[in-house]
Amino acid sequence: MTNYFVPSQGTSSWRDFLADAEKQWKEGYSAYELARSWEGANKLPSCVETVFVNSGIPLFQNVKVLYGFPEYKVSLPGGSASSQNDLYLLARSGEELITIMVEGKVAEPFGETVTTWKGSNPSKGKRVRLDALLSLLDLKEDDVYDKRYQLLHRTASALLEAEKVGSKNAMMLVHSFSKEGKWYEDYEEYVELFNLVPKKNAVVGPATVNGVNLYFGWVVGEPIKPKEYFYNIFKTEKARKLADEIDYYLYNESPYKDEVEDYHERYKKGVRTDCIGYVSKRGSNKFVTLTEARKGCFVLHLGKKLHTETAKTMQSEIDELLGRKYEETDRGRLTPGEVYIRLEWVDSLNQIKGFIDQAYGMRLEK
């Protein structure tokens, strides 16, 4: 197994690490939903951050992700098969490191029980592996026979990585996308082995295991519509590409790039509804959106209290620049203080970049 990793180029990069991409990379499957939730977040997904903060545990009040490794393999004693974790996070809280193994779940179970995995006549390799896991987790064999084997080696992975990086803290986190909380009972029974009382949307611990503070968490998160979903609402390939370019510009090239946040990450627990909204860290209102409303549209929000007339003037300027009148394509009631752009009419980002920057500045005015 290599120790070198390459930067992600978006959610599709996660697909390349799957054991069976054709089977596992589908909407409604854990690998797909986990990638969309974590790749789309600028930090922790809101649902995870909320659970961390609400735990009241000082260690989880200000967790910062240093590095994330999708489909991360951890070598285990006995046999050649590694524990392939859905997502490994090396995180920091203050001066302390935390190794977090994230297991994504929708409807699929945690795999077979230890008894089924071991079989009636286990091989030497399985015997070595089970003994090693029990030693690492400080558990007794009789206690784990009816527990899910996957939970054991995912927890072991977090502990092994903690040892590797010199961390005193490790965590096994289940990120569930099942509203019914499927297979929570298996998780609950397993965590109770560590004399902890687990709950949904909660962090519990620590249990001291071989000198490491071990935590467990179960977070329920809504499936998140990826940014590509909203790019695809536009009718032409040129417009879809432009939507992506706008997103990249706002976060990476604009004069205010370090101040831009996803509106839904702040206010909607990361769940995008009908748009991608962009808001300034210095303000409370969206300044632009890519929305499926109005037949798919890019909207500049200048503010109806201060800039209703300015918005009308800007709309006229953009209509003249693009050679088309937006209002002729939309018979619905237009919102005061907003400016509308059909991306299908725009030749390049440079045509509208100045208007986007103006919208950012105007939205911050009081």
PDB file of C-alpha atoms in Angstrom, residues 26-155:
ATOM      1  CA  LYS A  26     -24.572   5.549  -7.386  1.00  0.00           C
ATOM      2  CA  GLU A  27     -26.876   8.153  -5.913  1.00  0.00           C
ATOM      3  CA  GLY A  28     -28.338   6.802  -2.679  1.00  0.00           C
ATOM      4  CA  TYR A  29     -25.257   4.672  -1.952  1.00  0.00           C
ATOM      5  CA  SER A  30     -23.006   5.545   0.967  1.00  0.00           C
ATOM      6  CA  ALA A  31     -19.791   6.173  -0.999  1.00  0.00           C
ATOM      7  CA  TYR A  32     -21.564   8.578  -3.336  1.00  0.00           C
ATOM      8  CA  GLU A  33     -23.433  10.455  -0.585  1.00  0.00           C
ATOM      9  CA  LEU A  34     -20.360  10.666   1.641  1.00  0.00           C
ATOM     10  CA  ALA A  35     -18.267  12.141  -1.170  1.00  0.00           C
ATOM     11  CA  ARG A  36     -20.896  14.753  -1.969  1.00  0.00           C
ATOM     12  CA  SER A  37     -21.308  15.705   1.685  1.00  0.00           C
ATOM     13  CA  TRP A  38     -17.632  16.046   2.574  1.00  0.00           C
ATOM     14  CA  GLU A  39     -16.171  17.243  -0.734  1.00  0.00           C
ATOM     15  CA  GLY A  40     -18.872  19.912  -1.003  1.00  0.00           C
ATOM     16  CA  ALA A  41     -18.184  21.271   2.483  1.00  0.00           C
ATOM     17  CA  ASN A  42     -15.539  23.946   2.934  1.00  0.00           C
ATOM     18  CA  LYS A  43     -14.803  22.515   6.391  1.00  0.00           C
ATOM     19  CA  LEU A  44     -16.758  19.897   8.346  1.00  0.00           C
ATOM     20  CA  PRO A  45     -20.238  19.209   6.958  1.00  0.00           C
ATOM     21  CA  SER A  46     -22.683  21.302   8.997  1.00  0.00           C
ATOM     22  CA  CYS A  47     -24.482  18.251  10.393  1.00  0.00           C
ATOM     23  CA  VAL A  48     -21.181  16.892  11.726  1.00  0.00           C
ATOM     24  CA  GLU A  49     -19.998  20.210  13.119  1.00  0.00           C
ATOM     25  CA  THR A  50     -23.331  20.714  14.907  1.00  0.00           C
ATOM     26  CA  VAL A  51     -23.111  17.310  16.597  1.00  0.00           C
ATOM     27  CA  PHE A  52     -19.506  17.957  17.585  1.00  0.00           C
ATOM     28  CA  VAL A  53     -20.278  21.339  19.136  1.00  0.00           C
ATOM     29  CA  ASN A  54     -23.464  20.141  20.846  1.00  0.00           C
ATOM     30  CA  SER A  55     -21.546  17.282  22.457  1.00  0.00           C
ATOM     31  CA  GLY A  56     -20.216  19.704  25.054  1.00  0.00           C
ATOM     32  CA  ILE A  57     -16.880  17.887  24.906  1.00  0.00           C
ATOM     33  CA  PRO A  58     -14.085  20.513  24.823  1.00  0.00           C
ATOM     34  CA  LEU A  59     -12.064  18.521  22.278  1.00  0.00           C
ATOM     35  CA  PHE A  60     -14.878  18.788  19.703  1.00  0.00           C
ATOM     36  CA  GLN A  61     -15.671  22.484  20.024  1.00  0.00           C
ATOM     37  CA  ASN A  62     -13.285  23.682  17.328  1.00  0.00           C
ATOM     38  CA  VAL A  63     -12.246  20.767  15.131  1.00  0.00           C
ATOM     39  CA  LYS A  64     -10.246  21.651  12.032  1.00  0.00           C
ATOM     40  CA  VAL A  65      -9.618  19.106   9.277  1.00  0.00           C
ATOM     41  CA  LEU A  66      -5.949  19.019   8.313  1.00  0.00           C
ATOM     42  CA  TYR A  67      -6.143  16.252   5.702  1.00  0.00           C
ATOM     43  CA  GLY A  68      -8.798  13.880   4.430  1.00  0.00           C
ATOM     44  CA  PHE A  69      -8.128  10.567   2.689  1.00  0.00           C
ATOM     45  CA  PRO A  70     -11.069   8.818   0.937  1.00  0.00           C
ATOM     46  CA  GLU A  71     -11.089   5.002   0.862  1.00  0.00           C
ATOM     47  CA  TYR A  72      -8.081   4.872   3.172  1.00  0.00           C
ATOM     48  CA  LYS A  73      -6.511   1.459   3.727  1.00  0.00           C
ATOM     49  CA  VAL A  74      -5.035   0.487   7.075  1.00  0.00           C
ATOM     50  CA  SER A  75      -2.937  -2.678   7.276  1.00  0.00           C
ATOM     51  CA  LEU A  76      -3.972  -5.167   9.969  1.00  0.00           C
ATOM     52  CA  PRO A  77      -2.153  -8.232  11.332  1.00  0.00           C
ATOM     53  CA  GLY A  78      -3.123 -11.599   9.848  1.00  0.00           C
ATOM     54  CA  GLY A  79      -3.671 -11.927   6.105  1.00  0.00           C
ATOM     55  CA  SER A  80      -3.199  -9.383   3.330  1.00  0.00           C
ATOM     56  CA  ALA A  81      -6.621  -7.680   3.409  1.00  0.00           C
ATOM     57  CA  SER A  82      -6.528  -4.126   4.802  1.00  0.00           C
ATOM     58  CA  SER A  83      -9.349  -2.242   6.467  1.00  0.00           C
ATOM     59  CA  GLN A  84     -10.594   0.065   3.710  1.00  0.00           C
ATOM     60  CA  ASN A  85     -12.111   3.030   5.541  1.00  0.00           C
ATOM     61  CA  ASP A  86     -14.594   5.246   3.705  1.00  0.00           C
ATOM     62  CA  LEU A  87     -12.814   8.387   4.885  1.00  0.00           C
ATOM     63  CA  TYR A  88      -9.866   9.056   7.185  1.00  0.00           C
ATOM     64  CA  LEU A  89      -9.526  12.523   8.670  1.00  0.00           C
ATOM     65  CA  LEU A  90      -6.471  13.827  10.436  1.00  0.00           C
ATOM     66  CA  ALA A  91      -7.891  16.709  12.442  1.00  0.00           C
ATOM     67  CA  ARG A  92      -6.738  19.198  15.030  1.00  0.00           C
ATOM     68  CA  SER A  93      -8.474  20.775  18.001  1.00  0.00           C
ATOM     69  CA  GLY A  94      -6.312  23.423  19.608  1.00  0.00           C
ATOM     70  CA  GLU A  95      -2.965  21.757  20.144  1.00  0.00           C
ATOM     71  CA  GLU A  96      -4.316  18.191  20.003  1.00  0.00           C
ATOM     72  CA  LEU A  97      -4.575  15.834  17.045  1.00  0.00           C
ATOM     73  CA  ILE A  98      -7.571  13.564  16.407  1.00  0.00           C
ATOM     74  CA  THR A  99      -7.620  10.610  14.019  1.00  0.00           C
ATOM     75  CA  ILE A 100     -11.156  10.062  12.738  1.00  0.00           C
ATOM     76  CA  MET A 101     -12.373   7.123  10.673  1.00  0.00           C
ATOM     77  CA  VAL A 102     -15.666   7.974   8.988  1.00  0.00           C
ATOM     78  CA  GLU A 103     -17.994   5.151   7.946  1.00  0.00           C
ATOM     79  CA  GLY A 104     -20.750   6.177   5.556  1.00  0.00           C
ATOM     80  CA  LYS A 105     -24.092   4.354   5.700  1.00  0.00           C
ATOM     81  CA  VAL A 106     -27.388   4.532   3.865  1.00  0.00           C
ATOM     82  CA  ALA A 107     -29.192   1.187   3.882  1.00  0.00           C
ATOM     83  CA  GLU A 108     -26.293  -1.269   3.771  1.00  0.00           C
ATOM     84  CA  PRO A 109     -25.377  -3.165   6.979  1.00  0.00           C
ATOM     85  CA  PHE A 110     -22.039  -3.226   8.788  1.00  0.00           C
ATOM     86  CA  GLY A 111     -21.261  -6.575   7.212  1.00  0.00           C
ATOM     87  CA  GLU A 112     -21.101  -9.989   8.829  1.00  0.00           C
ATOM     88  CA  THR A 113     -20.803 -10.754  12.511  1.00  0.00           C
ATOM     89  CA  VAL A 114     -17.498 -11.855  14.004  1.00  0.00           C
ATOM     90  CA  THR A 115     -18.853 -15.418  14.303  1.00  0.00           C
ATOM     91  CA  THR A 116     -19.764 -15.570  10.608  1.00  0.00           C
ATOM     92  CA  TRP A 117     -16.500 -13.943   9.526  1.00  0.00           C
ATOM     93  CA  LYS A 118     -14.401 -16.299  11.670  1.00  0.00           C
ATOM     94  CA  GLY A 119     -16.265 -19.466  10.707  1.00  0.00           C
ATOM     95  CA  SER A 120     -16.273 -22.777  12.573  1.00  0.00           C
ATOM     96  CA  ASN A 121     -12.699 -23.596  11.575  1.00  0.00           C
ATOM     97  CA  PRO A 122     -10.841 -20.276  11.256  1.00  0.00           C
ATOM     98  CA  SER A 123      -7.566 -20.032   9.384  1.00  0.00           C
ATOM     99  CA  LYS A 124      -4.362 -19.114  11.167  1.00  0.00           C
ATOM    100  CA  GLY A 125      -4.528 -15.650   9.589  1.00  0.00           C
ATOM    101  CA  LYS A 126      -8.029 -14.999  10.902  1.00  0.00           C
ATOM    102  CA  ARG A 127      -7.011 -16.222  14.322  1.00  0.00           C
ATOM    103  CA  VAL A 128      -4.015 -13.866  14.334  1.00  0.00           C
ATOM    104  CA  ARG A 129      -6.145 -10.960  13.153  1.00  0.00           C
ATOM    105  CA  LEU A 130      -8.910 -11.462  15.686  1.00  0.00           C
ATOM    106  CA  ASP A 131      -6.441 -11.797  18.549  1.00  0.00           C
ATOM    107  CA  ALA A 132      -4.693  -8.595  17.411  1.00  0.00           C
ATOM    108  CA  LEU A 133      -7.966  -6.661  17.185  1.00  0.00           C
ATOM    109  CA  LEU A 134      -9.092  -7.824  20.603  1.00  0.00           C
ATOM    110  CA  SER A 135      -5.754  -6.829  22.113  1.00  0.00           C
ATOM    111  CA  LEU A 136      -5.801  -3.440  20.411  1.00  0.00           C
ATOM    112  CA  LEU A 137      -9.413  -2.731  21.465  1.00  0.00           C
ATOM    113  CA  ASP A 138      -9.010  -4.268  24.923  1.00  0.00           C
ATOM    114  CA  LEU A 139     -12.058  -6.514  24.396  1.00  0.00           C
ATOM    115  CA  LYS A 140     -12.821 -10.149  25.200  1.00  0.00           C
ATOM    116  CA  GLU A 141     -13.580 -12.652  22.453  1.00  0.00           C
ATOM    117  CA  ASP A 142     -16.812 -13.885  24.014  1.00  0.00           C
ATOM    118  CA  ASP A 143     -18.161 -10.328  23.968  1.00  0.00           C
ATOM    119  CA  VAL A 144     -17.724  -9.769  20.236  1.00  0.00           C
ATOM    120  CA  TYR A 145     -19.083 -12.945  18.638  1.00  0.00           C
ATOM    121  CA  ASP A 146     -22.443 -11.347  17.788  1.00  0.00           C
ATOM    122  CA  LYS A 147     -20.953  -7.927  16.935  1.00  0.00           C
ATOM    123  CA  ARG A 148     -20.234  -6.695  13.437  1.00  0.00           C
ATOM    124  CA  TYR A 149     -16.664  -7.403  12.373  1.00  0.00           C
ATOM    125  CA  GLN A 150     -16.509  -4.187  10.332  1.00  0.00           C
ATOM    126  CA  LEU A 151     -16.987  -2.067  13.440  1.00  0.00           C
ATOM    127  CA  LEU A 152     -14.005  -3.724  15.099  1.00  0.00           C
ATOM    128  CA  HIS A 153     -11.519  -3.084  12.323  1.00  0.00           C
ATOM    129  CA  ARG A 154     -12.774   0.436  11.623  1.00  0.00           C
ATOM    130  CA  THR A 155     -12.192   1.328  15.285  1.00  0.00           C
TER     131      THR A 155
END
